[in-house]
PDB file of C-alpha atoms in Angstrom:
ATOM      1  CA  MET T  16      10.836  41.646  45.764  1.00 72.00           C
ATOM      2  CA  THR T  17      10.545  45.381  45.066  1.00 75.00           C
ATOM      3  CA  ILE T  18       7.995  47.590  46.774  1.00 72.00           C
ATOM      4  CA  GLU T  19       6.018  47.784  43.531  1.00 75.00           C
ATOM      5  CA  GLU T  20       6.014  44.006  43.169  1.00 75.00           C
ATOM      6  CA  GLY T  21       5.073  43.508  46.793  1.00 76.00           C
ATOM      7  CA  LEU T  22       2.022  45.751  46.560  1.00 89.00           C
ATOM      8  CA  SER T  23       0.876  44.664  43.115  1.00 93.00           C
ATOM      9  CA  LEU T  24      -2.352  42.656  42.933  1.00 97.00           C
ATOM     10  CA  LYS T  25      -2.075  41.960  39.216  1.00 96.00           C
ATOM     11  CA  GLY T  26      -3.680  38.683  38.272  1.00 94.00           C
ATOM     12  CA  ARG T  27      -5.498  38.259  41.570  1.00 97.00           C
ATOM     13  CA  THR T  28      -9.223  38.329  42.157  1.00 98.00           C
ATOM     14  CA  ALA T  29     -10.940  40.221  44.977  1.00 98.00           C
ATOM     15  CA  PHE T  30     -14.512  39.859  46.242  1.00 98.00           C
ATOM     16  CA  VAL T  31     -15.681  42.973  48.131  1.00 98.00           C
ATOM     17  CA  THR T  32     -19.008  43.056  49.968  1.00 97.00           C
ATOM     18  CA  GLY T  33     -20.897  46.280  50.498  1.00 95.00           C
ATOM     19  CA  ALA T  34     -18.969  47.755  47.576  1.00 96.00           C
ATOM     20  CA  GLY T  35     -21.839  49.794  46.200  1.00 95.00           C
ATOM     21  CA  GLY T  36     -20.815  52.887  48.124  1.00 93.00           C
ATOM     22  CA  GLY T  37     -18.840  54.352  51.001  1.00 93.00           C
ATOM     23  CA  VAL T  38     -15.790  52.548  52.353  1.00 95.00           C
ATOM     24  CA  GLY T  39     -16.552  49.409  50.330  1.00 97.00           C
ATOM     25  CA  GLU T  40     -16.561  51.390  47.106  1.00 97.00           C
ATOM     26  CA  GLY T  41     -13.263  53.037  48.025  1.00 97.00           C
ATOM     27  CA  ILE T  42     -11.659  49.675  48.732  1.00 98.00           C
ATOM     28  CA  ALA T  43     -12.965  48.174  45.479  1.00 98.00           C
ATOM     29  CA  LEU T  44     -11.547  51.095  43.484  1.00 98.00           C
ATOM     30  CA  ALA T  45      -8.169  50.865  45.229  1.00 98.00           C
ATOM     31  CA  LEU T  46      -7.911  47.110  44.663  1.00 98.00           C
ATOM     32  CA  GLY T  47      -8.753  47.646  40.989  1.00 98.00           C
ATOM     33  CA  LYS T  48      -6.017  50.258  40.620  1.00 97.00           C
ATOM     34  CA  ALA T  49      -3.566  47.834  42.246  1.00 97.00           C
ATOM     35  CA  GLY T  50      -4.309  45.367  39.446  1.00 97.00           C
ATOM     36  CA  ALA T  51      -6.874  43.015  40.944  1.00 98.00           C
ATOM     37  CA  ASN T  52      -9.938  41.678  39.165  1.00 98.00           C
ATOM     38  CA  VAL T  53     -12.689  43.069  41.385  1.00 98.00           C
ATOM     39  CA  VAL T  54     -16.086  41.576  42.073  1.00 98.00           C
ATOM     40  CA  VAL T  55     -18.316  44.334  43.404  1.00 98.00           C
ATOM     41  CA  ALA T  56     -20.744  42.501  45.675  1.00 98.00           C
ATOM     42  CA  ALA T  57     -23.700  44.779  46.334  1.00 96.00           C
ATOM     43  CA  ARG T  58     -27.222  44.199  47.558  1.00 93.00           C
ATOM     44  CA  ARG T  59     -28.572  46.376  44.750  1.00 95.00           C
ATOM     45  CA  LEU T  60     -27.254  46.295  41.206  1.00 96.00           C
ATOM     46  CA  GLU T  61     -28.073  49.970  40.713  1.00 96.00           C
ATOM     47  CA  THR T  62     -25.433  50.909  43.298  1.00 96.00           C
ATOM     48  CA  GLY T  63     -22.881  48.224  42.450  1.00 97.00           C
ATOM     49  CA  GLU T  64     -22.825  48.443  38.662  1.00 98.00           C
ATOM     50  CA  PRO T  65     -21.529  52.060  38.552  1.00 98.00           C
ATOM     51  CA  VAL T  66     -18.615  51.095  40.818  1.00 98.00           C
ATOM     52  CA  ALA T  67     -17.655  48.192  38.557  1.00 98.00           C
ATOM     53  CA  ALA T  68     -17.951  50.543  35.577  1.00 98.00           C
ATOM     54  CA  ARG T  69     -15.576  53.048  37.210  1.00 97.00           C
ATOM     55  CA  ILE T  70     -12.972  50.330  37.689  1.00 98.00           C
ATOM     56  CA  ARG T  71     -13.267  49.270  34.059  1.00 98.00           C
ATOM     57  CA  GLU T  72     -13.087  52.869  32.871  1.00 97.00           C
ATOM     58  CA  GLY T  73      -9.824  53.197  34.788  1.00 95.00           C
ATOM     59  CA  GLY T  74      -8.360  50.258  32.900  1.00 96.00           C
ATOM     60  CA  GLY T  75      -9.181  47.570  35.455  1.00 97.00           C
ATOM     61  CA  GLU T  76     -11.347  44.476  35.304  1.00 98.00           C
ATOM     62  CA  ALA T  77     -14.556  44.268  37.330  1.00 98.00           C
ATOM     63  CA  ILE T  78     -18.055  42.866  37.471  1.00 98.00           C
ATOM     64  CA  CYS T  79     -20.961  43.470  39.827  1.00 98.00           C
ATOM     65  CA  VAL T  80     -22.724  40.542  41.475  1.00 98.00           C
ATOM     66  CA  GLN T  81     -25.935  41.075  43.415  1.00 97.00           C
ATOM     67  CA  THR T  82     -25.337  39.685  46.909  1.00 97.00           C
ATOM     68  CA  ASP T  83     -27.321  39.585  50.140  1.00 95.00           C
ATOM     69  CA  VAL T  84     -24.655  38.786  52.734  1.00 94.00           C
ATOM     70  CA  ALA T  85     -27.294  37.784  55.281  1.00 92.00           C
ATOM     71  CA  ASP T  86     -28.394  34.949  52.996  1.00 94.00           C
ATOM     72  CA  GLU T  87     -26.127  31.881  52.879  1.00 95.00           C
ATOM     73  CA  GLN T  88     -27.276  30.801  49.417  1.00 97.00           C
ATOM     74  CA  SER T  89     -26.755  34.292  48.004  1.00 97.00           C
ATOM     75  CA  VAL T  90     -23.189  34.422  49.349  1.00 97.00           C
ATOM     76  CA  PHE T  91     -22.254  30.989  48.011  1.00 98.00           C
ATOM     77  CA  ALA T  92     -23.803  31.822  44.633  1.00 98.00           C
ATOM     78  CA  ALA T  93     -21.865  35.093  44.433  1.00 98.00           C
ATOM     79  CA  ILE T  94     -18.570  33.397  45.313  1.00 98.00           C
ATOM     80  CA  GLY T  95     -19.361  30.719  42.733  1.00 98.00           C
ATOM     81  CA  LYS T  96     -19.937  33.392  40.089  1.00 98.00           C
ATOM     82  CA  THR T  97     -16.615  34.992  41.053  1.00 98.00           C
ATOM     83  CA  VAL T  98     -14.681  31.744  40.695  1.00 98.00           C
ATOM     84  CA  SER T  99     -16.315  30.790  37.405  1.00 97.00           C
ATOM     85  CA  THR T 100     -15.702  34.246  35.933  1.00 98.00           C
ATOM     86  CA  TYR T 101     -12.072  34.686  36.970  1.00 98.00           C
ATOM     87  CA  ASN T 102     -11.028  31.070  37.514  1.00 96.00           C
ATOM     88  CA  GLY T 103     -10.311  31.585  41.190  1.00 96.00           C
ATOM     89  CA  LEU T 104     -10.475  33.833  44.237  1.00 98.00           C
ATOM     90  CA  ASP T 105      -7.585  35.341  46.209  1.00 98.00           C
ATOM     91  CA  ILE T 106      -8.950  38.181  48.338  1.00 98.00           C
ATOM     92  CA  LEU T 107     -12.120  38.428  50.414  1.00 98.00           C
ATOM     93  CA  VAL T 108     -13.094  41.798  51.885  1.00 98.00           C
ATOM     94  CA  HIS T 109     -16.192  41.788  54.070  1.00 96.00           C
ATOM     95  CA  ASN T 110     -17.430  45.331  54.555  1.00 94.00           C
ATOM     96  CA  ALA T 111     -21.220  45.062  54.174  1.00 88.00           C
ATOM     97  CA  LEU T 112     -23.473  45.844  57.134  1.00 82.00           C
ATOM     98  CA  SER T 113     -27.148  46.590  57.521  1.00 64.00           C
ATOM     99  CA  GLY T 114     -28.114  50.215  56.993  1.00 67.00           C
ATOM    100  CA  ARG T 115     -29.932  49.964  60.315  1.00 62.00           C
ATOM    101  CA  ALA T 116     -26.674  49.327  62.183  1.00 55.00           C
ATOM    102  CA  THR T 117     -26.206  52.956  63.152  1.00 63.00           C
ATOM    103  CA  ASP T 118     -29.766  53.462  64.414  1.00 62.00           C
ATOM    104  CA  ARG T 119     -29.311  55.235  67.741  1.00 67.00           C
ATOM    105  CA  THR T 120     -31.718  53.030  69.635  1.00 68.00           C
ATOM    106  CA  PRO T 121     -31.108  52.277  73.326  1.00 70.00           C
ATOM    107  CA  ILE T 122     -30.872  48.527  73.802  1.00 69.00           C
ATOM    108  CA  ALA T 123     -33.813  48.662  76.235  1.00 69.00           C
ATOM    109  CA  ASP T 124     -36.013  49.920  73.380  1.00 71.00           C
ATOM    110  CA  ALA T 125     -34.477  48.019  70.471  1.00 67.00           C
ATOM    111  CA  PRO T 126     -36.723  45.587  68.606  1.00 69.00           C
ATOM    112  CA  GLU T 127     -35.424  42.040  68.261  1.00 72.00           C
ATOM    113  CA  ASP T 128     -35.428  42.239  64.466  1.00 75.00           C
ATOM    114  CA  LEU T 129     -32.930  45.127  64.624  1.00 73.00           C
ATOM    115  CA  PHE T 130     -30.457  42.984  66.561  1.00 74.00           C
ATOM    116  CA  ASP T 131     -31.009  40.046  64.199  1.00 79.00           C
ATOM    117  CA  ASP T 132     -30.544  42.205  61.098  1.00 78.00           C
ATOM    118  CA  VAL T 133     -27.302  43.828  62.257  1.00 78.00           C
ATOM    119  CA  VAL T 134     -25.746  40.587  63.497  1.00 79.00           C
ATOM    120  CA  ALA T 135     -26.833  38.724  60.356  1.00 79.00           C
ATOM    121  CA  THR T 136     -25.012  41.163  58.074  1.00 82.00           C
ATOM    122  CA  GLY T 137     -22.007  41.450  60.380  1.00 84.00           C
ATOM    123  CA  SER T 138     -20.777  38.426  62.309  1.00 83.00           C
ATOM    124  CA  ARG T 139     -22.961  35.767  60.702  1.00 89.00           C
ATOM    125  CA  ALA T 140     -22.155  37.095  57.228  1.00 92.00           C
ATOM    126  CA  THR T 141     -18.459  36.869  58.077  1.00 92.00           C
ATOM    127  CA  PHE T 142     -19.026  33.163  58.692  1.00 92.00           C
ATOM    128  CA  TRP T 143     -20.842  32.665  55.366  1.00 94.00           C
ATOM    129  CA  CYS T 144     -18.296  34.661  53.378  1.00 96.00           C
ATOM    130  CA  VAL T 145     -15.260  32.900  54.821  1.00 96.00           C
ATOM    131  CA  LYS T 146     -16.879  29.475  54.533  1.00 96.00           C
ATOM    132  CA  ALA T 147     -17.722  30.080  50.867  1.00 97.00           C
ATOM    133  CA  ALA T 148     -14.348  31.603  49.977  1.00 97.00           C
ATOM    134  CA  LEU T 149     -11.967  29.355  51.886  1.00 96.00           C
ATOM    135  CA  PRO T 150     -11.894  26.384  49.488  1.00 96.00           C
ATOM    136  CA  HIS T 151     -10.677  28.737  46.741  1.00 97.00           C
ATOM    137  CA  LEU T 152      -8.048  30.723  48.666  1.00 97.00           C
ATOM    138  CA  GLN T 153      -4.526  29.555  47.834  1.00 91.00           C
ATOM    139  CA  ARG T 154      -1.920  28.769  50.483  1.00 92.00           C
ATOM    140  CA  GLY T 155       0.377  31.753  50.852  1.00 90.00           C
ATOM    141  CA  LYS T 156      -1.805  33.979  48.648  1.00 92.00           C
ATOM    142  CA  GLY T 157      -5.224  33.925  50.268  1.00 97.00           C
ATOM    143  CA  ARG T 158      -6.237  37.089  52.111  1.00 98.00           C
ATOM    144  CA  VAL T 159      -9.278  37.987  54.210  1.00 98.00           C
ATOM    145  CA  VAL T 160      -9.922  41.576  55.333  1.00 98.00           C
ATOM    146  CA  LEU T 161     -12.731  42.555  57.704  1.00 97.00           C
ATOM    147  CA  LEU T 162     -14.016  46.081  58.317  1.00 94.00           C
ATOM    148  CA  LEU T 163     -14.610  46.739  61.999  1.00 91.00           C
ATOM    149  CA  ALA T 164     -15.534  49.880  63.950  1.00 76.00           C
ATOM    150  CA  HIS T 165     -14.532  51.839  67.016  1.00 70.00           C
ATOM    151  CA  GLY T 166     -17.821  50.844  68.625  1.00 60.00           C
ATOM    152  CA  GLY T 167     -16.795  47.201  68.540  1.00 53.00           C
ATOM    153  CA  VAL T 168     -13.517  47.916  70.311  1.00 66.00           C
ATOM    154  CA  ARG T 169     -14.239  50.729  72.772  1.00 65.00           C
ATOM    155  CA  GLY T 170     -18.038  50.729  72.844  1.00 59.00           C
ATOM    156  CA  HIS T 171     -20.444  53.589  72.179  1.00 60.00           C
ATOM    157  CA  GLY T 172     -23.259  54.604  74.485  1.00 60.00           C
ATOM    158  CA  SER T 173     -25.939  55.135  71.851  1.00 62.00           C
ATOM    159  CA  LEU T 174     -24.912  52.374  69.423  1.00 68.00           C
ATOM    160  CA  SER T 175     -25.046  49.276  71.596  1.00 71.00           C
ATOM    161  CA  ILE T 176     -26.244  46.831  68.938  1.00 73.00           C
ATOM    162  CA  TYR T 177     -23.738  48.151  66.408  1.00 74.00           C
ATOM    163  CA  GLY T 178     -21.012  47.658  68.988  1.00 74.00           C
ATOM    164  CA  VAL T 179     -22.164  44.114  69.731  1.00 75.00           C
ATOM    165  CA  ALA T 180     -22.131  43.166  66.042  1.00 75.00           C
ATOM    166  CA  LYS T 181     -18.684  44.643  65.418  1.00 78.00           C
ATOM    167  CA  GLY T 182     -17.344  43.180  68.656  1.00 79.00           C
ATOM    168  CA  MET T 183     -18.494  39.752  67.475  1.00 82.00           C
ATOM    169  CA  GLN T 184     -16.639  40.288  64.215  1.00 86.00           C
ATOM    170  CA  ARG T 185     -13.457  41.062  66.126  1.00 86.00           C
ATOM    171  CA  GLY T 186     -13.988  37.751  67.897  1.00 87.00           C
ATOM    172  CA  ASN T 187     -14.331  36.149  64.454  1.00 88.00           C
ATOM    173  CA  LEU T 188     -10.988  37.674  63.498  1.00 92.00           C
ATOM    174  CA  LYS T 189      -9.159  36.238  66.481  1.00 93.00           C
ATOM    175  CA  ALA T 190     -10.654  32.765  66.169  1.00 92.00           C
ATOM    176  CA  LEU T 191     -10.209  32.520  62.406  1.00 95.00           C
ATOM    177  CA  THR T 192      -6.585  33.678  62.558  1.00 97.00           C
ATOM    178  CA  TRP T 193      -5.508  30.230  63.743  1.00 95.00           C
ATOM    179  CA  GLU T 194      -7.827  28.186  61.558  1.00 94.00           C
ATOM    180  CA  LEU T 195      -6.962  30.105  58.394  1.00 97.00           C
ATOM    181  CA  GLY T 196      -3.292  30.318  59.319  1.00 96.00           C
ATOM    182  CA  GLY T 197      -3.086  26.553  59.212  1.00 94.00           C
ATOM    183  CA  ARG T 198      -4.127  26.771  55.582  1.00 95.00           C
ATOM    184  CA  GLY T 199      -1.674  29.537  54.712  1.00 96.00           C
ATOM    185  CA  VAL T 200      -4.371  32.231  54.578  1.00 98.00           C
ATOM    186  CA  SER T 201      -4.107  35.526  56.477  1.00 97.00           C
ATOM    187  CA  ILE T 202      -6.934  37.519  58.021  1.00 98.00           C
ATOM    188  CA  ASN T 203      -6.740  41.104  59.252  1.00 98.00           C
ATOM    189  CA  ALA T 204      -9.113  43.938  60.074  1.00 96.00           C
ATOM    190  CA  ILE T 205      -9.354  47.657  59.453  1.00 96.00           C
ATOM    191  CA  VAL T 206     -11.104  50.128  61.747  1.00 93.00           C
ATOM    192  CA  PRO T 207     -11.749  53.108  59.456  1.00 92.00           C
ATOM    193  CA  VAL T 208     -12.755  56.718  59.766  1.00 91.00           C
ATOM    194  CA  ALA T 209     -13.606  57.993  56.305  1.00 90.00           C
ATOM    195  CA  LEU T 210     -15.598  60.765  54.685  1.00 87.00           C
ATOM    196  CA  THR T 211     -18.287  58.875  52.802  1.00 83.00           C
ATOM    197  CA  ASP T 212     -20.849  60.529  50.533  1.00 82.00           C
ATOM    198  CA  GLY T 213     -23.512  60.037  53.189  1.00 78.00           C
ATOM    199  CA  MET T 214     -21.355  61.681  55.832  1.00 79.00           C
ATOM    200  CA  ALA T 215     -20.575  64.582  53.497  1.00 83.00           C
ATOM    201  CA  ARG T 216     -24.294  65.175  52.907  1.00 83.00           C
ATOM    202  CA  ASP T 217     -24.891  65.149  56.654  1.00 78.00           C
ATOM    203  CA  PHE T 218     -22.109  67.692  57.174  1.00 82.00           C
ATOM    204  CA  GLU T 219     -23.685  69.981  54.568  1.00 86.00           C
ATOM    205  CA  ARG T 220     -26.799  70.117  56.731  1.00 87.00           C
ATOM    206  CA  ARG T 221     -24.769  70.802  59.889  1.00 87.00           C
ATOM    207  CA  PRO T 222     -22.427  73.773  59.470  1.00 88.00           C
ATOM    208  CA  GLY T 223     -19.142  73.341  61.287  1.00 88.00           C
ATOM    209  CA  GLU T 224     -19.626  69.615  61.899  1.00 86.00           C
ATOM    210  CA  TYR T 225     -16.817  68.569  59.556  1.00 88.00           C
ATOM    211  CA  GLU T 226     -14.387  70.781  61.447  1.00 91.00           C
ATOM    212  CA  ARG T 227     -15.548  69.383  64.789  1.00 89.00           C
ATOM    213  CA  GLN T 228     -15.133  65.791  63.654  1.00 86.00           C
ATOM    214  CA  ALA T 229     -11.817  66.471  61.899  1.00 89.00           C
ATOM    215  CA  ALA T 230     -10.451  67.983  65.112  1.00 91.00           C
ATOM    216  CA  ARG T 231     -10.729  64.543  66.748  1.00 89.00           C
ATOM    217  CA  SER T 232      -7.978  63.338  64.408  1.00 91.00           C
ATOM    218  CA  ALA T 233      -4.332  63.998  65.247  1.00 94.00           C
ATOM    219  CA  LEU T 234      -3.848  64.751  61.548  1.00 95.00           C
ATOM    220  CA  GLY T 235      -6.701  67.255  61.457  1.00 93.00           C
ATOM    221  CA  TYR T 236      -8.835  65.771  58.687  1.00 93.00           C
ATOM    222  CA  ILE T 237     -11.190  62.886  57.934  1.00 93.00           C
ATOM    223  CA  GLY T 238      -9.770  60.133  55.742  1.00 93.00           C
ATOM    224  CA  LYS T 239     -10.845  59.277  52.203  1.00 95.00           C
ATOM    225  CA  PRO T 240     -12.406  55.881  51.408  1.00 94.00           C
ATOM    226  CA  GLU T 241     -10.193  55.080  48.420  1.00 96.00           C
ATOM    227  CA  GLU T 242      -6.859  56.721  49.172  1.00 95.00           C
ATOM    228  CA  ASP T 243      -6.702  56.065  52.919  1.00 96.00           C
ATOM    229  CA  ILE T 244      -8.866  53.045  53.710  1.00 97.00           C
ATOM    230  CA  GLY T 245      -8.323  51.494  50.284  1.00 97.00           C
ATOM    231  CA  GLY T 246      -4.576  51.873  50.690  1.00 96.00           C
ATOM    232  CA  ALA T 247      -4.655  49.845  53.905  1.00 97.00           C
ATOM    233  CA  ALA T 248      -6.763  47.156  52.219  1.00 98.00           C
ATOM    234  CA  VAL T 249      -4.304  46.920  49.320  1.00 98.00           C
ATOM    235  CA  PHE T 250      -1.472  46.397  51.813  1.00 97.00           C
ATOM    236  CA  PHE T 251      -3.289  43.614  53.665  1.00 98.00           C
ATOM    237  CA  ALA T 252      -4.220  41.954  50.348  1.00 98.00           C
ATOM    238  CA  SER T 253      -0.677  42.067  48.979  1.00 97.00           C
ATOM    239  CA  ASP T 254       2.522  40.059  49.336  1.00 96.00           C
ATOM    240  CA  ALA T 255       3.917  42.950  51.372  1.00 95.00           C
ATOM    241  CA  ALA T 256       1.673  41.741  54.225  1.00 96.00           C
ATOM    242  CA  ARG T 257       2.334  38.014  53.824  1.00 94.00           C
ATOM    243  CA  TYR T 258       3.593  37.722  57.431  1.00 96.00           C
ATOM    244  CA  VAL T 259       0.834  39.864  58.953  1.00 97.00           C
ATOM    245  CA  THR T 260      -2.272  38.164  60.323  1.00 98.00           C
ATOM    246  CA  GLY T 261      -4.716  38.514  63.200  1.00 97.00           C
ATOM    247  CA  GLN T 262      -4.144  42.270  63.350  1.00 96.00           C
ATOM    248  CA  THR T 263      -6.548  45.184  63.727  1.00 94.00           C
ATOM    249  CA  LEU T 264      -5.320  48.368  62.046  1.00 95.00           C
ATOM    250  CA  PHE T 265      -6.893  51.680  63.064  1.00 94.00           C
ATOM    251  CA  VAL T 266      -6.956  53.872  59.957  1.00 95.00           C
ATOM    252  CA  ASP T 267      -8.462  56.879  61.674  1.00 92.00           C
ATOM    253  CA  GLY T 268      -5.832  59.632  61.684  1.00 94.00           C
ATOM    254  CA  GLY T 269      -5.011  58.945  65.318  1.00 91.00           C
ATOM    255  CA  VAL T 270      -8.526  59.305  66.762  1.00 87.00           C
ATOM    256  CA  TYR T 271      -7.828  56.261  68.901  1.00 81.00           C
ATOM    257  CA  MET T 272      -4.418  54.805  69.697  1.00 77.00           C
ATOM    258  CA  LEU T 273      -4.820  51.303  71.069  1.00 68.00           C
TER     259      LEU T 273
END
């Protein structure tokens, strides 16, 4: 197996949640360039459709499916649409998370619905996505990739609920490694630091903030969603990673070294 063959996703189908922007968009684009049929699962079609269009314009194959990952029926319907469209499913990437996840609300003041919303789109959605996808993932070919966060590993003083939700997902990773491994399916996680459009807009309003954040990285810059985070996702989804499972990869330029 050559390096090119090992990293090729030609003929495989990937379902990516939260792919309407940010890291999810970058991963969807990278998987498309690696040859996969990509299902852009987005809560809103107006954000997801342009991503699918970009993949098609680049010579890839993609559709957008409206998906609410906090809703079991929506997830199963979206996976069903994926399988009926492409006659199978090989790669599941769960990236979606509530936009409220990064609300800097002390846990003493946090409303219960905030906790429910973040956990529903994080850990509980991981359960729905894996449960819906698993019957279709082939032994030796099936791949699951979760997107975690530093807050779920090291904690963060002003993002307690976010940290809880991501910590629960890391627990999902460890537990599912054995169950999925018995079926010949791997599961791994990425902890990213990437310059999303939203982050870039925030930096424009705060002169010097990019430089301050970039200085936290040993490499001196903030990663790119497609080239850096997407590259890691392609690896985990490929045959090159067939003997890698249960691992958490920090793609953060050396911000943390655990």
